Amino acid sequence: MERPLIGVVPLWDEEKDSLWMLPGYLEGILRAGGLPLMLPLTTDTGALRQAAGLCAGFLFTGGQDLFPGLYGAEVLPVCGPVCEERDAMERTLFSIAVWEQNKSAFGICRGIQLFNVLLGGTLYQDLPTQLTESALSHQQKPPYDRPVHQVTISGELRELLGFDTLAVNSSHHQGIAKLAPDLVPMARAADGLVEAVRMKDKPFVWAVQWHPEFALAEESSGKLFNALVEACRNTGR
Ligand code: MN
């Protein structure tokens, strides 16, 4: 069976002025039967429309913080480094791939924050200073394949995984504040933070706040990548 082509948003290293990729993103897609293809970091609408036509789905990867102006907020001193070129690329790609062409999309970490912002939600720019009632640490130290907090799961994610709670890794200092109206929560941490979502009225636009790409040995990670590839087989090109 031919592998569905899945475009992967590249990571940006400001210090090295370079694009890079975590092998787990590609490996997760490969193991699930898809063919990952790393995209160029471009805001060229024509190039992105062509890429969207070629690919059955997209993986929106982790990375820098989103520019708070995207959700109408001032940049606070606690906000981390941003990558406005990625912001612009992903906004255009999401608009073409998801809105125009109904392609599948899976967001990880920055990806869930991106989907929320693009659909009208807001973010905490820094959980330790803004979600102070939380007793959880969302920013673990390596190794990143180790779970550090639980999430309570529901809806389609519960159906996919087959259990009510999941222990997840956590490497994020930002998170969803106001949830976008088109997103349905599918996992919450004990402090109330939304850690998985799906987009309403779309076959497969899902995102998680944790990092399955760092924990490919986990059954749940395999099932998430499988769900993306399966959705890509169904929606096709
Ligand atoms: Mn977390």
Coordinates of C-alpha atoms and ligand atoms in Angstrom, one line a residue:
M1 CA 0.0 0.0 0.0
E2 CA 1.4 3.4 -1.0
R3 CA 2.4 5.6 1.9
P4 CA 0.4 8.9 2.2
L5 CA 2.7 11.9 1.9
I6 CA 2.7 14.1 5.0
G7 CA 4.3 17.5 5.0
V8 CA 6.3 18.3 8.1
V9 CA 6.9 21.9 9.2
P10 CA 10.6 22.5 9.7
L11 CA 12.2 23.6 12.9
W12 CA 14.2 26.8 13.1
D13 CA 17.5 27.3 14.9
E14 CA 18.1 31.0 15.2
E15 CA 21.6 30.7 16.6
K16 CA 22.8 28.6 13.6
D17 CA 20.5 30.4 11.2
S18 CA 19.4 27.0 10.1
L19 CA 16.5 24.6 9.7
W20 CA 16.5 21.3 11.5
M21 CA 14.3 18.3 12.3
L22 CA 13.8 16.0 15.3
P23 CA 14.0 12.4 14.0
G24 CA 11.0 11.4 16.1
Y25 CA 8.6 13.4 14.0
L26 CA 9.7 11.6 10.8
E27 CA 10.1 8.2 12.5
G28 CA 6.6 8.4 14.1
I29 CA 5.1 9.0 10.6
L30 CA 7.2 6.3 9.0
R31 CA 6.4 3.7 11.6
A32 CA 2.7 4.5 11.1
G33 CA 3.0 3.9 7.3
G34 CA 3.2 7.5 6.1
L35 CA 5.9 9.2 4.1
P36 CA 7.1 12.3 5.9
L37 CA 8.5 15.2 3.8
M38 CA 10.1 18.2 5.5
L39 CA 8.8 21.4 4.0
P40 CA 10.9 24.6 3.2
L41 CA 10.4 27.5 5.6
T42 CA 8.6 29.7 3.1
T43 CA 5.7 32.2 3.1
D44 CA 5.2 31.9 -0.7
T45 CA 1.5 31.2 -1.0
G46 CA 1.9 29.5 -4.4
A47 CA 4.6 27.1 -3.1
L48 CA 2.5 26.3 0.0
R49 CA -0.7 25.7 -2.1
Q50 CA 1.3 23.4 -4.3
A51 CA 2.6 21.6 -1.2
A52 CA -0.9 21.3 0.1
G53 CA -2.0 19.8 -3.1
L54 CA 0.8 17.2 -3.0
C55 CA 0.4 16.2 0.6
A56 CA -2.5 14.3 2.2
G57 CA -1.8 15.9 5.5
F58 CA 0.5 18.0 7.6
L59 CA 2.4 17.8 10.9
F60 CA 2.7 21.1 12.7
T61 CA 5.8 20.6 14.9
G62 CA 7.0 22.1 18.1
G63 CA 9.2 25.2 18.3
Q64 CA 9.4 28.8 19.4
D65 CA 6.6 30.7 21.1
L66 CA 4.0 32.3 18.9
F67 CA 4.1 36.0 18.6
P68 CA 1.5 37.3 21.1
G69 CA 0.4 40.0 18.7
L70 CA -1.3 37.1 16.8
Y71 CA -3.9 36.9 19.6
G72 CA -3.9 40.6 20.3
A73 CA -1.7 40.5 23.4
E74 CA 1.3 42.6 24.3
V75 CA 4.6 40.7 24.4
L76 CA 5.4 40.1 28.1
P77 CA 9.0 39.9 29.4
V78 CA 8.2 36.2 30.2
C79 CA 7.5 35.3 26.6
G80 CA 10.2 33.2 25.0
P81 CA 11.9 33.7 21.6
V82 CA 9.5 33.8 18.6
C83 CA 9.9 32.9 14.9
E84 CA 7.6 35.2 13.0
E85 CA 8.5 33.5 9.7
R86 CA 7.2 30.2 11.0
D87 CA 4.1 32.0 12.4
A88 CA 3.4 33.4 8.9
M89 CA 4.2 30.2 7.1
E90 CA 2.0 28.1 9.3
R91 CA -0.9 30.6 9.2
T92 CA -0.9 30.5 5.4
L93 CA -0.4 26.7 5.3
F94 CA -3.2 26.1 7.8
S95 CA -5.5 28.4 5.8
I96 CA -4.8 26.6 2.5
A97 CA -4.5 23.0 3.8
V98 CA -7.2 22.9 6.4
W99 CA -9.7 25.5 5.3
E100 CA -9.4 25.4 1.5
Q101 CA -8.4 21.8 0.9
N102 CA -9.7 19.9 4.0
K103 CA -6.4 18.1 4.5
S104 CA -5.6 16.3 7.7
A105 CA -3.4 18.0 10.3
F106 CA -1.8 17.0 13.5
G107 CA -0.2 19.6 15.8
I108 CA 2.3 18.9 18.5
C109 CA 3.2 21.4 21.4
R110 CA 3.6 24.6 19.5
G111 CA 1.1 23.0 17.0
I112 CA -1.7 22.9 19.5
Q113 CA -1.0 26.5 20.5
L114 CA -0.9 27.5 16.8
F115 CA -4.3 25.9 16.0
N116 CA -5.8 27.6 19.1
V117 CA -4.4 31.0 18.1
L118 CA -5.3 30.7 14.4
L119 CA -8.9 29.8 15.4
G120 CA -9.3 32.8 17.8
G121 CA -8.1 31.5 21.1
T122 CA -5.4 33.0 23.4
L123 CA -2.3 31.6 25.2
Y124 CA -0.6 31.9 28.5
Q125 CA 2.7 33.4 27.6
D126 CA 4.4 31.7 30.6
L127 CA 2.6 29.1 32.7
P128 CA 4.8 29.3 35.8
T129 CA 4.0 33.0 36.3
Q130 CA 0.5 33.2 34.8
L131 CA -1.1 29.9 35.9
T132 CA 0.2 30.2 39.4
E133 CA -2.5 28.1 41.0
S134 CA -1.1 25.1 39.1
A135 CA 0.9 22.6 41.2
L136 CA 2.2 20.9 38.0
S137 CA 5.5 21.4 36.3
H138 CA 4.9 21.5 32.6
Q139 CA 8.6 22.0 31.7
Q140 CA 10.5 18.8 32.5
K141 CA 14.2 18.2 32.3
P142 CA 15.6 15.5 30.0
P143 CA 15.0 12.6 29.3
Y144 CA 11.9 13.8 27.5
D145 CA 10.5 10.3 27.0
R146 CA 9.6 10.1 30.7
P147 CA 6.0 11.0 31.7
V148 CA 5.7 13.8 34.3
H149 CA 2.0 14.5 34.7
Q150 CA -1.3 12.9 33.9
V151 CA -4.1 14.1 31.6
T152 CA -7.7 13.0 31.8
I153 CA -8.8 12.2 28.3
S154 CA -12.2 12.2 26.7
G155 CA -14.2 12.0 23.4
E156 CA -12.5 10.8 20.3
L157 CA -9.1 10.6 21.9
R158 CA -10.5 8.3 24.6
E159 CA -12.0 6.2 21.9
L160 CA -8.6 6.0 20.1
L161 CA -6.6 5.2 23.1
G162 CA -9.0 3.1 25.1
F163 CA -8.4 4.6 28.5
D164 CA -9.4 7.5 30.6
T165 CA -6.1 8.8 31.8
L166 CA -2.7 9.0 30.3
A167 CA 0.7 9.9 31.8
V168 CA 2.5 12.3 29.4
N169 CA 5.8 14.1 29.1
S170 CA 5.7 17.9 29.2
S171 CA 8.0 20.4 27.7
H172 CA 6.1 23.7 27.3
H173 CA 6.0 26.9 29.2
Q174 CA 3.1 28.3 27.3
G175 CA -0.4 26.8 27.0
I176 CA -4.0 27.4 26.0
A177 CA -5.7 30.2 28.0
K178 CA -9.0 30.9 26.1
L179 CA -9.9 27.9 24.0
A180 CA -10.9 28.7 20.4
P181 CA -14.6 28.2 19.7
D182 CA -13.9 25.7 16.9
L183 CA -11.7 23.4 19.1
V184 CA -13.1 20.6 21.3
P185 CA -10.9 19.7 24.3
M186 CA -10.0 16.0 24.5
A187 CA -7.5 16.0 27.3
R188 CA -6.9 18.1 30.4
A189 CA -4.2 18.2 33.0
A190 CA -5.1 18.3 36.7
D191 CA -4.6 22.1 36.8
G192 CA -7.3 22.4 34.1
L193 CA -4.9 23.1 31.2
V194 CA -6.2 21.8 27.9
E195 CA -3.6 19.4 26.5
A196 CA -5.4 17.8 23.5
V197 CA -8.0 19.2 21.0
R198 CA -9.8 18.4 17.8
M199 CA -11.3 20.9 15.4
K200 CA -15.0 20.7 15.0
D201 CA -16.5 19.7 11.6
K202 CA -13.1 18.5 10.2
P203 CA -12.2 14.9 9.5
F204 CA -8.9 15.1 11.4
V205 CA -7.4 18.3 12.7
W206 CA -6.0 17.1 16.1
A207 CA -3.3 18.5 18.4
V208 CA -1.6 17.6 21.6
Q209 CA 0.4 19.6 24.0
W210 CA 2.8 16.7 24.9
H211 CA 5.5 15.1 22.8
P212 CA 4.7 11.7 21.3
E213 CA 7.8 12.1 19.0
F214 CA 10.0 11.9 22.1
A215 CA 8.2 8.7 23.3
L216 CA 7.7 6.5 20.3
A217 CA 7.8 3.4 22.5
E218 CA 4.6 4.5 24.2
E219 CA 1.5 2.8 22.8
S220 CA -0.3 6.1 22.9
S221 CA 2.3 7.8 20.7
G222 CA 2.0 5.1 18.0
K223 CA -1.8 5.4 18.1
L224 CA -1.6 9.1 17.6
F225 CA 0.7 8.9 14.6
N226 CA -1.4 6.0 13.3
A227 CA -4.5 8.1 13.5
L228 CA -2.8 10.9 11.5
V229 CA -1.7 8.4 8.7
E230 CA -5.1 6.7 8.7
A231 CA -6.9 10.0 8.3
C232 CA -4.5 10.9 5.5
R233 CA -5.4 7.6 3.7
N234 CA -9.1 8.5 4.0
T235 CA -8.9 12.2 2.9
G236 CA -6.1 11.5 0.4
R237 CA -4.8 14.1 -1.9
Ligands
MN1 MN 2.0 19.7 30.2

